[in-house]
Structure formats: C-alpha cells, structure tokens
C-alpha positions as a LaTeX table, in Angstrom:
\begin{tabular}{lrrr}
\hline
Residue & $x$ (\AA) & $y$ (\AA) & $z$ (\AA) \\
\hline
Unk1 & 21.48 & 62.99 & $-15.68$ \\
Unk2 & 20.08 & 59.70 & $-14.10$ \\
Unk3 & 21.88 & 61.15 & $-10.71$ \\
Unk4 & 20.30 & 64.87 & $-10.77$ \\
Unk5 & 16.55 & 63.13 & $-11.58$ \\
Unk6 & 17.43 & 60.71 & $-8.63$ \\
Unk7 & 18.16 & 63.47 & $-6.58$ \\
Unk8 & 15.23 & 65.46 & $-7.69$ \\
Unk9 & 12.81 & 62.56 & $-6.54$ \\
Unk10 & 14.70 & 61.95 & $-3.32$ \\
Unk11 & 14.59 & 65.65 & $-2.22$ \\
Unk12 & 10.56 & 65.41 & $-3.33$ \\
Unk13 & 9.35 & 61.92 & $-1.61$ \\
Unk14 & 12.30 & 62.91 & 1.74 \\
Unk15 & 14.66 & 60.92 & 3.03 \\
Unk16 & 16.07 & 59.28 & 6.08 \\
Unk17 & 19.60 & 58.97 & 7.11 \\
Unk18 & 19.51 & 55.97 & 9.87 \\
Unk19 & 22.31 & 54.62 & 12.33 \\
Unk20 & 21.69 & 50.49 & 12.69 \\
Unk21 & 23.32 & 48.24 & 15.18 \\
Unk22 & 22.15 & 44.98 & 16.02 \\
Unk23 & 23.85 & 41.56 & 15.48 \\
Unk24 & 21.92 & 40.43 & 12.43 \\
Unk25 & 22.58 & 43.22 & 10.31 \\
Unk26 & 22.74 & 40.90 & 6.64 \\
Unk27 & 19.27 & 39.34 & 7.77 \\
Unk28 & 18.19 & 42.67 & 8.33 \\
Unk29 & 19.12 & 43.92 & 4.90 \\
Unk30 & 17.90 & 40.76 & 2.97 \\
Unk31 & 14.53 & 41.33 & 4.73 \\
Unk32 & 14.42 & 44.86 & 3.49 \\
Unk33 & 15.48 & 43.56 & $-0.28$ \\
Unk34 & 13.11 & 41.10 & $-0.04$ \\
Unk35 & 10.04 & 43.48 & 0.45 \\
Unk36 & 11.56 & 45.85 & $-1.92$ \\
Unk37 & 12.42 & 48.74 & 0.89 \\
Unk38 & 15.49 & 50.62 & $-1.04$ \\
Unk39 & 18.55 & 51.64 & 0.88 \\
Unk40 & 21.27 & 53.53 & $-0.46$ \\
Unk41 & 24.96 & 54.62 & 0.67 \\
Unk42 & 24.87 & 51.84 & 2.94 \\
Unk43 & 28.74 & 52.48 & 5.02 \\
Unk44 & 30.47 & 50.43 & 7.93 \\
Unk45 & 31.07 & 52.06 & 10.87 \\
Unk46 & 32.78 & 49.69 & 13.63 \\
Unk47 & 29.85 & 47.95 & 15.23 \\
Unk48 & 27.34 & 50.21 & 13.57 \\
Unk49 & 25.74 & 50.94 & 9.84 \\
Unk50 & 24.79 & 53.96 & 8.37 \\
Unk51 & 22.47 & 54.27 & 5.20 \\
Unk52 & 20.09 & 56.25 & 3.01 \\
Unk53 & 15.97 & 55.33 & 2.90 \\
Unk54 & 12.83 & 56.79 & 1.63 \\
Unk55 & 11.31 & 58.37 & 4.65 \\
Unk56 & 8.03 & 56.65 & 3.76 \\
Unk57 & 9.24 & 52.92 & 4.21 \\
Unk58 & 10.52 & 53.85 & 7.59 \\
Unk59 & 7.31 & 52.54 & 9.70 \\
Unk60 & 7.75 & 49.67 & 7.43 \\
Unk61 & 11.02 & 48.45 & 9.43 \\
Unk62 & 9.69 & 47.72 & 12.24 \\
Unk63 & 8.57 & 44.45 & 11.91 \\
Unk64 & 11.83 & 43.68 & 10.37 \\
Unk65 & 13.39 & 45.47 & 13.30 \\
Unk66 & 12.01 & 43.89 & 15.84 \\
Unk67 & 12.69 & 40.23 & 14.03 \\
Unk68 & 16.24 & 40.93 & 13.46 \\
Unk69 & 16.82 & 42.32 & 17.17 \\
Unk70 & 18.31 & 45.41 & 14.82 \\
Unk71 & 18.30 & 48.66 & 16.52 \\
Unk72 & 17.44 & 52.00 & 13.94 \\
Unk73 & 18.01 & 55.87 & 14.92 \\
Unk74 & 17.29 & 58.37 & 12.76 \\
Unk75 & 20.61 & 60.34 & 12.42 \\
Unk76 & 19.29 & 63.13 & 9.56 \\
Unk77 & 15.59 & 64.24 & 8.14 \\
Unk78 & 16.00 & 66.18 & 4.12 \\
Unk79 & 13.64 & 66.66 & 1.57 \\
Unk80 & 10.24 & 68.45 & 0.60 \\
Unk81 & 8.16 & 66.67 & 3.17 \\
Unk82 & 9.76 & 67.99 & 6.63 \\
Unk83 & 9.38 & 71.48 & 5.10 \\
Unk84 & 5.87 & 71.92 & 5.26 \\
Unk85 & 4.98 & 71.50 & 8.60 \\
Unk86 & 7.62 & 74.64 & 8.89 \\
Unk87 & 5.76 & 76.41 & 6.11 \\
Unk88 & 2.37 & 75.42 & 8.11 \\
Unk89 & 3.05 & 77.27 & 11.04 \\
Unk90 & 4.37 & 80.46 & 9.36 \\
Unk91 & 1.71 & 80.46 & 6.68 \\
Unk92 & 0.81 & 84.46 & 8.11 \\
Unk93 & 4.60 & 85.20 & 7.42 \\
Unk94 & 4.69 & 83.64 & 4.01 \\
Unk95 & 1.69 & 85.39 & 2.53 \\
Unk96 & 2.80 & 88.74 & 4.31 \\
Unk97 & 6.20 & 88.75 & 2.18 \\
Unk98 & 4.12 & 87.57 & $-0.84$ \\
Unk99 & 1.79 & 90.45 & $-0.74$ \\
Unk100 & 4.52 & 93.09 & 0.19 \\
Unk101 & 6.53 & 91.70 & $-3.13$ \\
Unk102 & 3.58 & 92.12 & $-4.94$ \\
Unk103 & 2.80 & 95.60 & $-4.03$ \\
Unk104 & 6.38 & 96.44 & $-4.59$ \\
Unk105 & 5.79 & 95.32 & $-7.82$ \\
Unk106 & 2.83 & 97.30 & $-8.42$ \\
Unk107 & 4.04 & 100.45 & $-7.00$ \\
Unk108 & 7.38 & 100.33 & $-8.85$ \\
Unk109 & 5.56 & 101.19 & $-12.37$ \\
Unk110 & 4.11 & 104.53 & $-11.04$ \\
Unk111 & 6.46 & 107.68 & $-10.62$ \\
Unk112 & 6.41 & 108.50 & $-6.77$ \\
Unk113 & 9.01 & 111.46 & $-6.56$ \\
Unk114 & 10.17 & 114.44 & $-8.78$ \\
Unk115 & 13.69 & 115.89 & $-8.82$ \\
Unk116 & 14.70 & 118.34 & $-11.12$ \\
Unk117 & 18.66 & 118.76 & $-12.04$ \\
Unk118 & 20.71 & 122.16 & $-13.14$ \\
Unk119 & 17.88 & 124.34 & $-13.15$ \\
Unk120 & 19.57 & 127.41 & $-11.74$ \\
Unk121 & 17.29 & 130.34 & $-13.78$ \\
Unk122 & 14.45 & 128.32 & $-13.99$ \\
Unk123 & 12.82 & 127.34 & $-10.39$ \\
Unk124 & 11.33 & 124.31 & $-9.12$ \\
Unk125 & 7.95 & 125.89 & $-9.45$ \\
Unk126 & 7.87 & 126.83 & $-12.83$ \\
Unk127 & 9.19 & 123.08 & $-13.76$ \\
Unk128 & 6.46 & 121.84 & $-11.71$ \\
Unk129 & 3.54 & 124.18 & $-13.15$ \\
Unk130 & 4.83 & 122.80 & $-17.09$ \\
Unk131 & 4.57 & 119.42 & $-15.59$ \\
Unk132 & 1.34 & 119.58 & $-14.48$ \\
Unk133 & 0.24 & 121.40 & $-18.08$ \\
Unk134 & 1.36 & 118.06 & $-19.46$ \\
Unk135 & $-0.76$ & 115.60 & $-16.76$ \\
Unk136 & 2.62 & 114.64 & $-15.05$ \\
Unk137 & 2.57 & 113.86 & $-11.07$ \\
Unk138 & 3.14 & 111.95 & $-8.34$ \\
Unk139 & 1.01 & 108.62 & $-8.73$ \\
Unk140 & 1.51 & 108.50 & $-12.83$ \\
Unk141 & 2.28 & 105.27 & $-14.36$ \\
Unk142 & 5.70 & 105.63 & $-15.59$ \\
Unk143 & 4.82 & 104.00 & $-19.21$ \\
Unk144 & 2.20 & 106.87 & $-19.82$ \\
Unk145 & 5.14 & 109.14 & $-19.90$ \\
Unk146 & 7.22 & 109.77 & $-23.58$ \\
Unk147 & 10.10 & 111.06 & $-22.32$ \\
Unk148 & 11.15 & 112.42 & $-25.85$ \\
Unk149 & 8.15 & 114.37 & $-26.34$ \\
Unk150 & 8.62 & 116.09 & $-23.14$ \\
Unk151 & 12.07 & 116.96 & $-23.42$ \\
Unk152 & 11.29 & 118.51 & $-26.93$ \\
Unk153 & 8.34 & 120.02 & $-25.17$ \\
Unk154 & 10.34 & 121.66 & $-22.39$ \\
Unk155 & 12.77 & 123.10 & $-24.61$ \\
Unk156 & 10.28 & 124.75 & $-26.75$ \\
Unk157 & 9.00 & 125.84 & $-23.52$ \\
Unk158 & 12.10 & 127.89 & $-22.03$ \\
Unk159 & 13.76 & 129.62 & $-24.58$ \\
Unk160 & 17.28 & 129.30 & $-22.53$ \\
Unk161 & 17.07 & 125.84 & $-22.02$ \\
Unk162 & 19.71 & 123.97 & $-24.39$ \\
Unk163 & 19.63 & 121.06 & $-23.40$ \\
Unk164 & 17.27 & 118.29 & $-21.18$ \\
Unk165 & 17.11 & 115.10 & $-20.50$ \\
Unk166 & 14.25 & 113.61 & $-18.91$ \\
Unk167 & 14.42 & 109.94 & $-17.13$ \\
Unk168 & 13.58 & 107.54 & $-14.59$ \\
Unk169 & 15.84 & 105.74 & $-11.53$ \\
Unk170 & 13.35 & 103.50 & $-9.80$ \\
Unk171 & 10.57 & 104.92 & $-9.13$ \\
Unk172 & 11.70 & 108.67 & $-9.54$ \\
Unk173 & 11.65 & 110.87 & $-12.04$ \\
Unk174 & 14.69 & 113.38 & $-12.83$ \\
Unk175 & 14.11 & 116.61 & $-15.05$ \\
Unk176 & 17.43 & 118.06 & $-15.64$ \\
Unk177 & 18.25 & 120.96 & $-17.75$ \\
Unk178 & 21.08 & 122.93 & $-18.80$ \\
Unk179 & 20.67 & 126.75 & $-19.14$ \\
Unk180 & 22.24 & 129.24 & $-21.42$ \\
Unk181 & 25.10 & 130.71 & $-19.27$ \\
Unk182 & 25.10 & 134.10 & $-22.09$ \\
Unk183 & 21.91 & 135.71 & $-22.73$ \\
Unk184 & 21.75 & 137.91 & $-25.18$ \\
Unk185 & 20.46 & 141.55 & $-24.00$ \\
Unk186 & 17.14 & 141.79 & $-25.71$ \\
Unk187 & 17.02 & 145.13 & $-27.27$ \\
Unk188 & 14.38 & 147.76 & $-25.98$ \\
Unk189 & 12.49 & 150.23 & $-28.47$ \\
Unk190 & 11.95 & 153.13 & $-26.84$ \\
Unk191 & 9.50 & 155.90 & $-28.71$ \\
Unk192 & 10.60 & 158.44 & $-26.07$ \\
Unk193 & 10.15 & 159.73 & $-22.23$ \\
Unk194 & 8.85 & 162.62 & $-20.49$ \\
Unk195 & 9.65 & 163.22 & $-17.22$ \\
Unk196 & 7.24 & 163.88 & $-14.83$ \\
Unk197 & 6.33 & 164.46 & $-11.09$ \\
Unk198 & 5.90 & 161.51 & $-8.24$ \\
Unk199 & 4.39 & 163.71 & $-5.41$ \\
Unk200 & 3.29 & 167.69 & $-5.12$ \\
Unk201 & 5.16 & 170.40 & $-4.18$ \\
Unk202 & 7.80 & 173.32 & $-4.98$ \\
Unk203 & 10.91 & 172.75 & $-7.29$ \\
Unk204 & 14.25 & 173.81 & $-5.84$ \\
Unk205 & 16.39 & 172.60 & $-8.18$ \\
Unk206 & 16.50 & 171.33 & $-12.34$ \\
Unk207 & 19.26 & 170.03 & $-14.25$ \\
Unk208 & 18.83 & 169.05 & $-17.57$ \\
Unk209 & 21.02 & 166.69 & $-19.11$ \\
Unk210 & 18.40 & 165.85 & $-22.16$ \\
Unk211 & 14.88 & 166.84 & $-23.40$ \\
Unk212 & 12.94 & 170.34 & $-22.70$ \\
Unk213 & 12.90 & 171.72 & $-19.22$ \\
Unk214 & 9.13 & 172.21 & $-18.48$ \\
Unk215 & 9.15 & 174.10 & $-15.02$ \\
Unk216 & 11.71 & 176.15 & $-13.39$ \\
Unk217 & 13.07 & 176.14 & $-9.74$ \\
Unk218 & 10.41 & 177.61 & $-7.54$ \\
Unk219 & 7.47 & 176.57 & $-9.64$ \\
Unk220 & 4.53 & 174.73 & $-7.84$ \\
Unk221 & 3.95 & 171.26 & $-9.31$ \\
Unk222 & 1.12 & 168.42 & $-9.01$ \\
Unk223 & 1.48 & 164.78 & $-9.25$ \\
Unk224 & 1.71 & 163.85 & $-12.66$ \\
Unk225 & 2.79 & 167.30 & $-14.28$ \\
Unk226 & 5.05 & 166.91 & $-16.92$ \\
Unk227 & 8.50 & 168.71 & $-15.82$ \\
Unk228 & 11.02 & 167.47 & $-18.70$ \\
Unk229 & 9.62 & 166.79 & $-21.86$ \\
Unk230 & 11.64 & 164.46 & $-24.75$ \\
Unk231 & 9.81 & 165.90 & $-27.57$ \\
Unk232 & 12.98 & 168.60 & $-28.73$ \\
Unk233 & 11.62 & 171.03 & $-31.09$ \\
Unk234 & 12.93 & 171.74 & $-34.22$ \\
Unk235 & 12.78 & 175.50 & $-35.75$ \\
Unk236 & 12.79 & 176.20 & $-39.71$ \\
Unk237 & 14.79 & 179.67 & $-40.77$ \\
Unk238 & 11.29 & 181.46 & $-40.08$ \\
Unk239 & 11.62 & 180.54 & $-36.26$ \\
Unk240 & 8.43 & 178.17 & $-36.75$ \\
Unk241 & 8.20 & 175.03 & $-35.02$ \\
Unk242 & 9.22 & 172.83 & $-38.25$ \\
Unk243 & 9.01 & 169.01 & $-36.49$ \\
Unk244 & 10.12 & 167.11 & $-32.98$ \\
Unk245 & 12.58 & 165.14 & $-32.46$ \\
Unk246 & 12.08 & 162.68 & $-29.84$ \\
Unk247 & 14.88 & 161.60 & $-27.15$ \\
Unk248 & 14.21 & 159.73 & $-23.57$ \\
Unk249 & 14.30 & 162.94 & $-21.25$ \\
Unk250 & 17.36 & 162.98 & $-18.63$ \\
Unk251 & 17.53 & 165.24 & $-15.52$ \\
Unk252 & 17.98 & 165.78 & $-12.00$ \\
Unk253 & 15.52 & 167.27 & $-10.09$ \\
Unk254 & 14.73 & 168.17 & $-6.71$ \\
Unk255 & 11.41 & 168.94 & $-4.66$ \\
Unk256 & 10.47 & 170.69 & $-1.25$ \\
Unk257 & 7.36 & 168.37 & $-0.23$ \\
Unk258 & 4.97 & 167.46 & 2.58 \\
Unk259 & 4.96 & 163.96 & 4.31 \\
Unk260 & 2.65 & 162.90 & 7.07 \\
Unk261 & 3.33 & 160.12 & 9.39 \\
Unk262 & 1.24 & 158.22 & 11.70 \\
Unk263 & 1.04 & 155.69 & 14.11 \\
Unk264 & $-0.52$ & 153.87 & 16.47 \\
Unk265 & $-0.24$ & 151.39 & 19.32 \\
Unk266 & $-2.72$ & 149.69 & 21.51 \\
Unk267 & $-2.07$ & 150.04 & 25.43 \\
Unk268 & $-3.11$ & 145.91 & 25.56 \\
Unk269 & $-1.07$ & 143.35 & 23.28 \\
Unk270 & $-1.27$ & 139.56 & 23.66 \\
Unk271 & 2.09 & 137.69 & 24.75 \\
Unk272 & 2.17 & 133.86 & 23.76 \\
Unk273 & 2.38 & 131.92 & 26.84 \\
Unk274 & 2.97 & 127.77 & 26.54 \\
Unk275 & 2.22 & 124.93 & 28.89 \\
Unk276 & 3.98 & 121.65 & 29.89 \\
Unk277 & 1.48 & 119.99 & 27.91 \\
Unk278 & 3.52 & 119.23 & 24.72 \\
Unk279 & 2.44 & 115.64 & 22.74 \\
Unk280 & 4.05 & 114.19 & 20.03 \\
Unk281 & 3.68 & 111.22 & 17.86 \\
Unk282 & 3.67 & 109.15 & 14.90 \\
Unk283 & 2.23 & 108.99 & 12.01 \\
Unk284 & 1.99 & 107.14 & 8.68 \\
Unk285 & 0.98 & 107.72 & 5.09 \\
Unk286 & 0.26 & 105.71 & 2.51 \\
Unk287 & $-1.51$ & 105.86 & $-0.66$ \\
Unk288 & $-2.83$ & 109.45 & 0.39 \\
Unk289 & $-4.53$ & 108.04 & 3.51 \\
Unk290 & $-2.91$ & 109.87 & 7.06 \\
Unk291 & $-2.80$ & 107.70 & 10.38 \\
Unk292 & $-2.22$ & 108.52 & 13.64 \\
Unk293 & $-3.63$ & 108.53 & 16.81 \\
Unk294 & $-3.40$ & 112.46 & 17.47 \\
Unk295 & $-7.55$ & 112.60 & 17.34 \\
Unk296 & $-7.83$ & 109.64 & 20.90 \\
Unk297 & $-5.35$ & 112.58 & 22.42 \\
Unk298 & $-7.71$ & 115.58 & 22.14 \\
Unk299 & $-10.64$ & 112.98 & 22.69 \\
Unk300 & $-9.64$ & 112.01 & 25.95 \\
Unk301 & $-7.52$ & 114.51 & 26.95 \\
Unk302 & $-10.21$ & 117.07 & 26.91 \\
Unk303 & $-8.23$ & 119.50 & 24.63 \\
Unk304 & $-10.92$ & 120.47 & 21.97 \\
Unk305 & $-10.87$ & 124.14 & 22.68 \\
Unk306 & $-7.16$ & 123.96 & 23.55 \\
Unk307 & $-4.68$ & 126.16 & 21.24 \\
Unk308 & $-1.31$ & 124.56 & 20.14 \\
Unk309 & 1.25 & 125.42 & 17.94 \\
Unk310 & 2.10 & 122.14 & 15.35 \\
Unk311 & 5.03 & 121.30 & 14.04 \\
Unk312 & 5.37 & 118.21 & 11.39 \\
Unk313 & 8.83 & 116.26 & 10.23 \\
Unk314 & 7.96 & 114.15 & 7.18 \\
Unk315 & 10.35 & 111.06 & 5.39 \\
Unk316 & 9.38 & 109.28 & 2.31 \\
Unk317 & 10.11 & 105.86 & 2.59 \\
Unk318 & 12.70 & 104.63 & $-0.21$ \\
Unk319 & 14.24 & 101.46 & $-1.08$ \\
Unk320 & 17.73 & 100.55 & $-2.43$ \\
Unk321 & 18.61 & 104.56 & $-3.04$ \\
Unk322 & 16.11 & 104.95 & $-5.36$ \\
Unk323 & 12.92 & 103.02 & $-5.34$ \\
Unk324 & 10.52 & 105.85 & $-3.67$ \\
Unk325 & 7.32 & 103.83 & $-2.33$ \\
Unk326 & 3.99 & 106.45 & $-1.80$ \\
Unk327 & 4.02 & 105.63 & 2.30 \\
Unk328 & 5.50 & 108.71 & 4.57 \\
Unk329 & 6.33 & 108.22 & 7.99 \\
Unk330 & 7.27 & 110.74 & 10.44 \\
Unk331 & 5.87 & 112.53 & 13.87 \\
Unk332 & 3.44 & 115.23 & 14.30 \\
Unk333 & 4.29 & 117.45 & 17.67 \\
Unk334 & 1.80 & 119.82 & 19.52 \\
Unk335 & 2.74 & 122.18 & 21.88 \\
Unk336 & $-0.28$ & 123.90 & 23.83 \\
Unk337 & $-0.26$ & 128.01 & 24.38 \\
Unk338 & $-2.20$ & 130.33 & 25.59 \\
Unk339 & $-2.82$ & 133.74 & 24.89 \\
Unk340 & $-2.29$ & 136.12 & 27.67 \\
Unk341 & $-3.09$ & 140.23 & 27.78 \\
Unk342 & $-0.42$ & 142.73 & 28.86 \\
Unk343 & $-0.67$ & 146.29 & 29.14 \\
Unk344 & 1.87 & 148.93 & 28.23 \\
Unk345 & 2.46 & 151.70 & 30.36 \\
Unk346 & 2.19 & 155.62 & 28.99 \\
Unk347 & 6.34 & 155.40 & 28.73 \\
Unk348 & 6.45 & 152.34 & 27.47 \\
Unk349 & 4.01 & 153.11 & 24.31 \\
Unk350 & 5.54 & 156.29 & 24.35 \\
Unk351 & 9.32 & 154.66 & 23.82 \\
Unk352 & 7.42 & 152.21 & 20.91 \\
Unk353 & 6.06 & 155.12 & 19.25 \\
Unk354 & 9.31 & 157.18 & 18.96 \\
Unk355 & 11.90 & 153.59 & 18.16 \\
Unk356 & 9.24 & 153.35 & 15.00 \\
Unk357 & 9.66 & 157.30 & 13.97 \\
Unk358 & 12.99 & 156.94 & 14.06 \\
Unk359 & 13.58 & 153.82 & 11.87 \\
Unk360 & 11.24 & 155.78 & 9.72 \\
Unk361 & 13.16 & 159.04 & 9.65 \\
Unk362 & 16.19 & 156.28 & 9.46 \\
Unk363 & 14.70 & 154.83 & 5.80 \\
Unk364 & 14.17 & 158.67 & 4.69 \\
Unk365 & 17.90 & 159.62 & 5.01 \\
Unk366 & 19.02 & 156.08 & 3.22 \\
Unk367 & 17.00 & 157.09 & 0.07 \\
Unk368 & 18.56 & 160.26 & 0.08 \\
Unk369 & 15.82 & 162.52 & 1.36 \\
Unk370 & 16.74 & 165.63 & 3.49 \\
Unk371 & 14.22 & 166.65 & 6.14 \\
Unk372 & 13.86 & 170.09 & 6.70 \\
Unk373 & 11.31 & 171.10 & 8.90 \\
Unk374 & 9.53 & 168.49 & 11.33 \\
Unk375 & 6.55 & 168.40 & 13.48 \\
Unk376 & 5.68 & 165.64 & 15.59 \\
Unk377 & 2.82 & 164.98 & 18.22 \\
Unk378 & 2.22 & 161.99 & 20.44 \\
Unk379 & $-1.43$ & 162.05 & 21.83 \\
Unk380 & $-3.48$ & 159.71 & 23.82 \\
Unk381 & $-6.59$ & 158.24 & 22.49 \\
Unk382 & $-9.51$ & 155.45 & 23.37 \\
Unk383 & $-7.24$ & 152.42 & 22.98 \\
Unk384 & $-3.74$ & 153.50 & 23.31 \\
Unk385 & $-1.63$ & 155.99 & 21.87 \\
Unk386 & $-1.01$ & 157.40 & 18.44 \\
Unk387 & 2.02 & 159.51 & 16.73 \\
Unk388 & 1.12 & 162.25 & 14.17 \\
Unk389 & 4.17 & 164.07 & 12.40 \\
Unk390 & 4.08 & 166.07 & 9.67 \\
Unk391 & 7.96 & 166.69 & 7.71 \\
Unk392 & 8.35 & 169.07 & 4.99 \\
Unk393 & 11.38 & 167.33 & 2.93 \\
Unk394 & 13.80 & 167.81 & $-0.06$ \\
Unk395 & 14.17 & 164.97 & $-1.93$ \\
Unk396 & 14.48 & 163.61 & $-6.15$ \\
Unk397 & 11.54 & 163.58 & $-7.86$ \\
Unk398 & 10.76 & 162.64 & $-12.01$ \\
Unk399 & 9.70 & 159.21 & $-13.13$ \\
Unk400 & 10.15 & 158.71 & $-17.12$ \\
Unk401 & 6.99 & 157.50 & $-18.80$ \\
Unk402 & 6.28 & 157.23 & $-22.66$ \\
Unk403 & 5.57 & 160.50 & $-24.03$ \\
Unk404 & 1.85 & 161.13 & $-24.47$ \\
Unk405 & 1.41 & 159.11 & $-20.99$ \\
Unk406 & 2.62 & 162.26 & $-18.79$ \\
Unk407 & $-0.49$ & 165.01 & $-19.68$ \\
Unk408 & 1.86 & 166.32 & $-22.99$ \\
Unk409 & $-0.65$ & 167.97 & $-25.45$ \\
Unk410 & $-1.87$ & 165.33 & $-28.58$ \\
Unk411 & $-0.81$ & 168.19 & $-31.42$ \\
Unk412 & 2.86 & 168.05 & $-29.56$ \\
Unk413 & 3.41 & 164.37 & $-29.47$ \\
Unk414 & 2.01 & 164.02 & $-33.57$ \\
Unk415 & 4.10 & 166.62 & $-34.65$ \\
Unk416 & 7.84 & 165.06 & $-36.25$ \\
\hline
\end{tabular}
C-alpha cells in the first residue's frame, strides 16, 4: 500500500531518471542528504551512477554539481508534469473528441432508424402509417417509447399478426412481426345477382346456367339493362306467381357492339439532348440541416436557367453495426439537357399511328373479343395527324350486381 501511494505521488510531482559520473560521487550524495534532496534506486554502473529524483529538486543540484566536479544527464522524464505541455498544444484536439463523445452520448438516447422484420402481408407503409398514429419517428427519445404497449397495440391492430416484438439495437428500432401463414376464407353473404349489360348493342348469343333469361339472341340492349335476372319465380297449382327464390344469376353471353378508336400525334416532339456539363458533389446532413456547395456552382457558373436532370446517392452514417447517428453523407450529381424539337415526316406519323392500332387491335383479341367489321381513317389535321376507326365487335358482356341495383322492378325484388 505504502508502495502504490508512493507511486501515485511520484507519477503526480514527475520524476527524473539521471546518469552521474564524476570522481566524488559519496560527497555528492551526502550533499544531496544533507539538504534533504531524495534519491531513490540509486545502482552502480562501472564508472557511472544511475538514480531516481523528484524532477523539482533537479535545478537544485547544481550547486552541488558544480562543487563535487559531478557530471548529471538526464537519462528518462515520467510523470504528470511532462504531460501537459503535450496536452497544451493539442488542447483543439482534446476538446474536439470531448464534444464528439458527448454528442454521441446525446444522440444515442433518440431512435434514428426504423426496420421492420417478417412483415411479408403487411408492407412497410402500413407499419409506418400505425407508427406515426402512435407519435413514433425518427428523432424520438427512445425512453418515451413502451415497447409493451405497442406490441399489444399492433396486434390489436392487424388481425393476422400473431406475434411481435418490438426493440431497440443502438440507436435503431426493429418492428418485427409474424403473420398468420392460414387465413381463414371469410365467408361472403350474398342476397342475390342479376346480370346485366356493360356496353349497348345486339345479343347473339345466351346461355343460361342459373337465374331467368331476360332477353333473347337478337334483342337490342342498353347499358345497364338487366339480361339475367336471379329472382326464380315460384308458381302455386293456380299458375300464380306464389314467391321468388333468389340465386346469384350465371350465364354466358355474347354481344355484337360498336367501338371507336382514336388517335393522335403531333408532327413536332421534343428529344432530350445532354451536354458535357455534368457536376457532381458532396454533401452532408445532419440534424435535418443539408450542406453542400451545389448553390456557388449555379452562382458562378451562370446556370440559373439551365435544365439538368439530378440524381442523389444517400448513406446514413452508423457506428459499430448498429449505432445510427442523424448525419447523411453522400453526392448529389447534375447532368445538364436540353430540349430539342424534331419533326416527323407524313410516313413516319403515319407508321406511329398504325404500330398503336395494332397493339390496340392486339389487347382486343387477348380479352377474347372478335372484330368483325372495321373501319379505319388516317387524316391530317392543324398539328399533326390523327387515326379514327370505328370496329363493330363480338365480345362477353354481363356484370353481376345485387338484385334491385340492375333496373329490376321494386314489387319483383319484395316478393319471396
């Protein structure tokens, strides 16, 4: 104990380790006794002496030094003293690392990132929307947050959510779920369907698989007409309409039907043209605040009215994996365009014109439609050129909607 607290005073007052040669070394010593200057782990080395002292008796050897003829070098320098000249000149350095620990600490109770785990039905989004419904986001202090509550609060919130766990690493904050892999079909109470028409024109062809045909093949038909009804009547023994019964109405049914077309193309388009005069540079975030020097480029480079097309790679700085700090660094690139007018030529808007018709008439046939008669016309007009057609088609028809919706009589739809 003595040895650690004489260590402790040595390493705060400094210390000396001195090489002495001379020829009157005991004089030298007794001197230093005399005037109570300590020495310590005094050793013989051939001619030569080396020892311990306090480094603030040292300017008291000299007279003794210079009685003695006894020669001194200063071999070592330790202690608290010969550190603070050190700490003098890198006092800037110092405070620097103090600060930057102390806004670690400060930013390390807030949450600075958000990663949600094994949401596969539920998206990011909708995680993020019921976070913000309960005040959680980037910049929150961490402690403000009861992790319980909002796990029980989650799962109340998604009904095929079975399980969550909400928690911190650092200064992030993972949401992860795990989602009901069966879902139960929910069941669907249908009152009934009528059948009835998307689009005007003449029936060719009804099949009825279930409900009450309402038109026959070669009847004319509006949009909207009822054509298959799934009220079923129901006859007593006097032939009298006794009740309904209702069913969801089933059928096939095809329509002959107009369909215009039209198009149009301008004979002058704009093509994107870009310059040699790309930029790109860095840029920081922190705490919300953007820097970069982007603005002195359009300043001085005269490129206020200049068009460019920006593209922006963004990294949050993190420390040791997980400790995500609110500062973003990445680089901003520009690169300039112009817009420059072409003109088609008559063929050339004419070739447009039909390539679009055809992916049109394309889309028809994959939906099943059959065209049968087809008129087109390509004319020229003020600004370009435009494409009329008019196709007379066969294709399905019927869209079930609750009975009572489709134009079905009120005394039909009461009666059971």
């Amino acid at each position: 104990m003595r040895l650690l607290q004489n260590n402790y005073i040595r390493y705060i007052k400094g210390c000396l380790m001195i090489r002495l040669g001379g020829d009157y070394l005991e004089r030298f010593f007794n001197m230093c006794r005399l005037h109570d200057i300590y020495l310590w782990n005094i050793k013989r080395e051939n001619e030569t002496c080396m020892c311990e002292m306090y480094a603030a008796d040292f300017k008291r050897l000299v007279p003794f030094l210079k009685k003695t003829g006894t020669r001194a070098h200063v071999v070592k320098k330790s202690g608290l003293p010969f550190y603070i000249p050190f700490l003098k000149k890198r006092i800037i350095f110092f405070v620097g690392v103090a600060a930057c620990l102390a806004m670690l600490n400060f930013v390390t109770d807030y949450v600075w990132a958000i990663e949600y785990v094994g949401n596969l039905q539920i998206s990011d989004d909708e995680l993020t929307d019921f976070l913000e419904e309960e005040n959680i986001h980037y910049g929150i202090k961490k402690e403000s947050i009861n992790c319980e509550e909002e796990e029980k609060s989650l799962r109340e919130r998604f009904a095929n959510v079975t399980w969550t766990s909400i928690y911190f690493e650092g200064t992030k904050l993972y949401v992860e779920v795990k989602e009901n892999e069966k879902s139960e079909p929910v069941a669907i109470k249908r009152k009934g369907t009528d059948i009835i028409a998307n689009e005007g024109g003449v029936i060719t062809s009804i099949i009825t698989r279930n409900g009450v045909p309402m038109v026959k093949t070669g009847d004319s038909v509006e949009e909207g007409d009822v054509l298959v009804s799934g009220s079923v009547p129901v006859y007593d023994e006097n032939l009298l309409i006794a009740g309904y019964q209702i069913y969801d109405a089933d059928a096939d049914i095809q329509i002959r039907t107009p369909i215009t077309y039209k198009d149009i193309i301008e004979k002058s388009y704009p093509v994107i043209c870009y310059t040699k005069n790309d930029i790109s540079v860095s840029f920081l975030e922190a705490f919300g605040r953007h820097f970069d020097v982007m603005p002195l480029y359009d300043l001085f480079g005269n490129r206020k009215n200049s068009s460019y097309e920006v593209t922006t790679e963004k990294e949050q700085l993190v420390l040791l994996d997980n400790i995500y700090l609110p500062v973003y660094y990445g680089k901003i690139s520009k690169k300039e365009y112009y817009i420059k007018y072409m003109t088609y030529t008559d063929e050339e808007m004419e070739a447009l014109l039909l390539k679009q018709f055809e992916k049109f008439i394309f889309s028809l046939h994959q939906k099943g439609v059959e065209i049968v008669e087809k008129d087109v016309k390509i004319v020229e007009n003020r600004d370009g050129m435009e494409i009329n057609g008019d196709l007379l088609v066969l294709k399905s028809t019927g869209v079930n909607v609750d009975i009572g919706t489709g134009g079905q009589s009120e005394d039909e739809t009461t009666k059971e």
